[in-house]
PDB file of C-alpha atoms in Angstrom:
ATOM      1  CA  MET Y  14     -19.747  -3.280  39.632  1.00 52.00           C
ATOM      2  CA  LYS Y  15     -23.624  -3.296  38.810  1.00 53.00           C
ATOM      3  CA  LYS Y  16     -24.218  -5.964  35.902  1.00 51.00           C
ATOM      4  CA  THR Y  17     -26.679  -5.176  33.160  1.00 50.00           C
ATOM      5  CA  ALA Y  18     -29.280  -7.386  31.476  1.00 52.00           C
ATOM      6  CA  LYS Y  19     -28.053  -8.511  27.810  1.00 50.00           C
ATOM      7  CA  GLU Y  20     -30.149  -7.077  25.499  1.00 51.00           C
ATOM      8  CA  THR Y  21     -32.570  -9.217  23.445  1.00 51.00           C
ATOM      9  CA  PRO Y  22     -32.428  -8.445  19.453  1.00 50.00           C
ATOM     10  CA  SER Y  23     -35.831  -7.715  18.334  1.00 53.00           C
ATOM     11  CA  PRO Y  24     -37.210 -10.090  15.566  1.00 50.00           C
ATOM     12  CA  ASP Y  25     -36.405  -7.529  13.035  1.00 52.00           C
ATOM     13  CA  GLN Y  26     -32.896  -7.499  13.963  1.00 52.00           C
ATOM     14  CA  LYS Y  27     -30.768 -10.335  11.791  1.00 47.00           C
ATOM     15  CA  LYS Y  28     -27.847 -12.078  13.400  1.00 42.00           C
ATOM     16  CA  PRO Y  29     -24.743 -11.501  11.205  1.00 42.00           C
ATOM     17  CA  VAL Y  30     -23.805 -14.679   9.653  1.00 38.00           C
ATOM     18  CA  PRO Y  31     -20.073 -15.327   9.425  1.00 39.00           C
ATOM     19  CA  LYS Y  32     -18.899 -15.556   5.579  1.00 43.00           C
ATOM     20  CA  ALA Y  33     -17.517 -18.961   4.926  1.00 43.00           C
ATOM     21  CA  ASP Y  34     -13.824 -18.841   4.839  1.00 46.00           C
ATOM     22  CA  LYS Y  35     -12.960 -20.834   1.343  1.00 49.00           C
ATOM     23  CA  GLU Y  36      -9.567 -22.526   2.914  1.00 55.00           C
ATOM     24  CA  ASN Y  37     -11.492 -23.478   6.272  1.00 80.00           C
ATOM     25  CA  GLY Y  38     -14.349 -25.083   4.088  1.00 95.00           C
ATOM     26  CA  GLU Y  39     -12.040 -27.093   2.096  1.00 96.00           C
ATOM     27  CA  GLY Y  40     -10.370 -28.217   5.076  1.00 96.00           C
ATOM     28  CA  ALA Y  41     -13.545 -29.304   6.659  1.00 97.00           C
ATOM     29  CA  VAL Y  42     -14.522 -30.924   3.504  1.00 98.00           C
ATOM     30  CA  LEU Y  43     -11.037 -32.904   3.108  1.00 97.00           C
ATOM     31  CA  GLU Y  44     -11.552 -33.832   6.728  1.00 97.00           C
ATOM     32  CA  LYS Y  45     -15.070 -35.206   6.119  1.00 97.00           C
ATOM     33  CA  ILE Y  46     -14.054 -37.323   3.172  1.00 98.00           C
ATOM     34  CA  ALA Y  47     -10.979 -38.574   5.021  1.00 98.00           C
ATOM     35  CA  THR Y  48     -13.410 -40.103   8.061  1.00 97.00           C
ATOM     36  CA  MET Y  49     -15.285 -41.824   5.225  1.00 97.00           C
ATOM     37  CA  GLN Y  50     -15.164 -45.799   4.697  1.00 96.00           C
ATOM     38  CA  ASP Y  51     -13.810 -47.287   1.368  1.00 96.00           C
ATOM     39  CA  PRO Y  52     -15.149 -47.157  -1.508  1.00 96.00           C
ATOM     40  CA  ASP Y  53     -17.242 -43.683  -0.327  1.00 98.00           C
ATOM     41  CA  ARG Y  54     -13.640 -42.233   0.676  1.00 98.00           C
ATOM     42  CA  VAL Y  55     -12.129 -43.007  -2.899  1.00 98.00           C
ATOM     43  CA  ILE Y  56     -15.182 -41.653  -4.586  1.00 98.00           C
ATOM     44  CA  GLY Y  57     -15.130 -38.351  -2.661  1.00 98.00           C
ATOM     45  CA  GLU Y  58     -11.614 -37.712  -3.101  1.00 98.00           C
ATOM     46  CA  ARG Y  59     -12.073 -38.341  -6.794  1.00 98.00           C
ATOM     47  CA  ILE Y  60     -15.116 -36.116  -6.765  1.00 98.00           C
ATOM     48  CA  HIS Y  61     -13.476 -33.269  -4.809  1.00 98.00           C
ATOM     49  CA  ALA Y  62     -10.657 -33.330  -7.220  1.00 98.00           C
ATOM     50  CA  ILE Y  63     -12.741 -33.211 -10.694  1.00 98.00           C
ATOM     51  CA  ILE Y  64     -14.844 -30.258  -9.037  1.00 98.00           C
ATOM     52  CA  LYS Y  65     -11.872 -28.408  -8.033  1.00 98.00           C
ATOM     53  CA  ALA Y  66     -10.301 -28.616 -11.508  1.00 98.00           C
ATOM     54  CA  SER Y  67     -13.464 -28.477 -13.594  1.00 98.00           C
ATOM     55  CA  ALA Y  68     -15.313 -25.433 -11.551  1.00 98.00           C
ATOM     56  CA  PRO Y  69     -12.637 -23.309  -9.655  1.00 97.00           C
ATOM     57  CA  VAL Y  70     -15.125 -21.144  -8.996  1.00 97.00           C
ATOM     58  CA  LEU Y  71     -16.616 -23.495  -6.630  1.00 98.00           C
ATOM     59  CA  SER Y  72     -16.142 -23.080  -2.898  1.00 97.00           C
ATOM     60  CA  PRO Y  73     -16.280 -26.051  -0.848  1.00 98.00           C
ATOM     61  CA  LYS Y  74     -17.977 -26.254   2.588  1.00 97.00           C
ATOM     62  CA  LEU Y  75     -20.029 -28.972   4.791  1.00 97.00           C
ATOM     63  CA  TRP Y  76     -23.686 -28.782   3.961  1.00 97.00           C
ATOM     64  CA  TYR Y  77     -25.826 -31.113   6.395  1.00 96.00           C
ATOM     65  CA  GLY Y  78     -22.354 -32.961   7.372  1.00 96.00           C
ATOM     66  CA  MET Y  79     -21.711 -33.578   3.513  1.00 97.00           C
ATOM     67  CA  PRO Y  80     -19.102 -31.946   1.155  1.00 98.00           C
ATOM     68  CA  ALA Y  81     -20.901 -29.602  -0.990  1.00 98.00           C
ATOM     69  CA  TYR Y  82     -19.480 -26.686  -3.408  1.00 98.00           C
ATOM     70  CA  THR Y  83     -20.909 -23.432  -3.197  1.00 98.00           C
ATOM     71  CA  ARG Y  84     -21.061 -20.318  -5.967  1.00 97.00           C
ATOM     72  CA  ASN Y  85     -21.716 -16.765  -4.222  1.00 95.00           C
ATOM     73  CA  GLY Y  86     -22.750 -18.598  -0.801  1.00 94.00           C
ATOM     74  CA  LYS Y  87     -25.187 -21.033  -2.530  1.00 97.00           C
ATOM     75  CA  ILE Y  88     -25.129 -24.720  -2.915  1.00 98.00           C
ATOM     76  CA  VAL Y  89     -24.544 -25.734  -6.510  1.00 98.00           C
ATOM     77  CA  CYS Y  90     -23.667 -29.598  -5.872  1.00 98.00           C
ATOM     78  CA  PHE Y  91     -22.907 -31.984  -3.130  1.00 98.00           C
ATOM     79  CA  PHE Y  92     -21.234 -35.192  -2.447  1.00 98.00           C
ATOM     80  CA  GLN Y  93     -23.556 -37.788  -0.318  1.00 98.00           C
ATOM     81  CA  SER Y  94     -21.928 -41.025   0.764  1.00 98.00           C
ATOM     82  CA  ALA Y  95     -23.542 -44.190   0.838  1.00 97.00           C
ATOM     83  CA  GLU Y  96     -23.157 -44.537   4.491  1.00 95.00           C
ATOM     84  CA  LYS Y  97     -24.841 -41.283   5.395  1.00 94.00           C
ATOM     85  CA  PHE Y  98     -28.139 -42.641   4.773  1.00 94.00           C
ATOM     86  CA  SER Y  99     -27.422 -46.293   4.528  1.00 95.00           C
ATOM     87  CA  THR Y 100     -27.881 -46.917   1.021  1.00 96.00           C
ATOM     88  CA  ARG Y 101     -26.286 -48.854  -1.620  1.00 96.00           C
ATOM     89  CA  TYR Y 102     -24.644 -46.022  -3.608  1.00 97.00           C
ATOM     90  CA  ALA Y 103     -23.242 -42.716  -3.019  1.00 98.00           C
ATOM     91  CA  THR Y 104     -24.648 -39.816  -4.857  1.00 98.00           C
ATOM     92  CA  LEU Y 105     -23.528 -36.452  -6.568  1.00 98.00           C
ATOM     93  CA  GLY Y 106     -26.476 -34.209  -6.512  1.00 98.00           C
ATOM     94  CA  PHE Y 107     -26.958 -30.753  -7.820  1.00 98.00           C
ATOM     95  CA  LEU Y 108     -29.294 -27.810  -6.230  1.00 98.00           C
ATOM     96  CA  HIS Y 109     -31.289 -25.334  -8.167  1.00 95.00           C
ATOM     97  CA  GLU Y 110     -28.380 -22.857  -8.750  1.00 96.00           C
ATOM     98  CA  ALA Y 111     -26.802 -25.680 -11.207  1.00 97.00           C
ATOM     99  CA  ASN Y 112     -27.522 -24.732 -14.342  1.00 95.00           C
ATOM    100  CA  LEU Y 113     -28.377 -28.214 -15.616  1.00 96.00           C
ATOM    101  CA  ASP Y 114     -31.960 -27.048 -17.275  1.00 95.00           C
ATOM    102  CA  GLU Y 115     -32.460 -29.475 -20.337  1.00 92.00           C
ATOM    103  CA  GLY Y 116     -36.016 -29.006 -21.517  1.00 95.00           C
ATOM    104  CA  ALA Y 117     -38.960 -29.419 -19.066  1.00 96.00           C
ATOM    105  CA  MET Y 118     -36.944 -32.524 -17.141  1.00 96.00           C
ATOM    106  CA  TRP Y 119     -33.413 -33.174 -16.426  1.00 94.00           C
ATOM    107  CA  PRO Y 120     -31.668 -35.308 -13.792  1.00 95.00           C
ATOM    108  CA  VAL Y 121     -30.241 -33.534 -10.523  1.00 96.00           C
ATOM    109  CA  ALA Y 122     -28.830 -36.657  -8.945  1.00 97.00           C
ATOM    110  CA  PHE Y 123     -26.812 -39.187  -9.996  1.00 97.00           C
ATOM    111  CA  ALA Y 124     -25.996 -42.802  -8.293  1.00 98.00           C
ATOM    112  CA  ILE Y 125     -22.047 -43.566  -8.003  1.00 97.00           C
ATOM    113  CA  LYS Y 126     -20.684 -46.665  -7.228  1.00 96.00           C
ATOM    114  CA  GLU Y 127     -17.096 -45.994  -8.760  1.00 96.00           C
ATOM    115  CA  VAL Y 128     -15.356 -43.358 -10.786  1.00 97.00           C
ATOM    116  CA  THR Y 129     -13.932 -44.641 -13.614  1.00 97.00           C
ATOM    117  CA  ASN Y 130     -12.479 -42.357 -16.697  1.00 97.00           C
ATOM    118  CA  ALA Y 131     -15.942 -42.609 -18.165  1.00 97.00           C
ATOM    119  CA  GLU Y 132     -17.617 -41.164 -14.871  1.00 97.00           C
ATOM    120  CA  GLU Y 133     -14.456 -38.629 -14.290  1.00 98.00           C
ATOM    121  CA  ALA Y 134     -15.246 -37.115 -17.753  1.00 98.00           C
ATOM    122  CA  ARG Y 135     -19.120 -36.982 -17.221  1.00 97.00           C
ATOM    123  CA  ILE Y 136     -18.902 -35.534 -14.105  1.00 98.00           C
ATOM    124  CA  ALA Y 137     -16.529 -32.577 -15.256  1.00 98.00           C
ATOM    125  CA  ALA Y 138     -18.899 -32.085 -18.287  1.00 98.00           C
ATOM    126  CA  LEU Y 139     -21.688 -31.895 -15.687  1.00 97.00           C
ATOM    127  CA  VAL Y 140     -19.745 -29.418 -13.120  1.00 98.00           C
ATOM    128  CA  LYS Y 141     -18.864 -27.217 -15.913  1.00 98.00           C
ATOM    129  CA  LYS Y 142     -22.403 -27.201 -17.439  1.00 97.00           C
ATOM    130  CA  ALA Y 143     -23.577 -26.335 -13.689  1.00 98.00           C
ATOM    131  CA  VAL Y 144     -21.589 -23.049 -13.336  1.00 97.00           C
ATOM    132  CA  ARG Y 145     -21.531 -21.916 -17.024  1.00 94.00           C
TER     133      ARG Y 145
END
């Protein structure tokens, strides 16, 4: 049998990008959070639960090895553990897809050292605002 050379796609042809499976994304995020050291793991678990309850339209996925939450395939927010870049606090960040605009300047990242009831309420309010 004669072997044929594989055709190389032209630069005009795009490779199909597989769509993220919501459940596989969830599993990957939960697995990533489970590997984190305390207190990042505890913070990550709480943030994940808050986001799922506050904005069920968001789909979890890993983004640069961090738990992230998407809408229509675009990152809205993410959780960065302190361990990721050897910093002194974890970060909850929002990208331009989040509807957090307030005037000409607003925060898009928040340092988190622990999640108390007050922080939980604030995170829930931010996530709800981000997806409105």
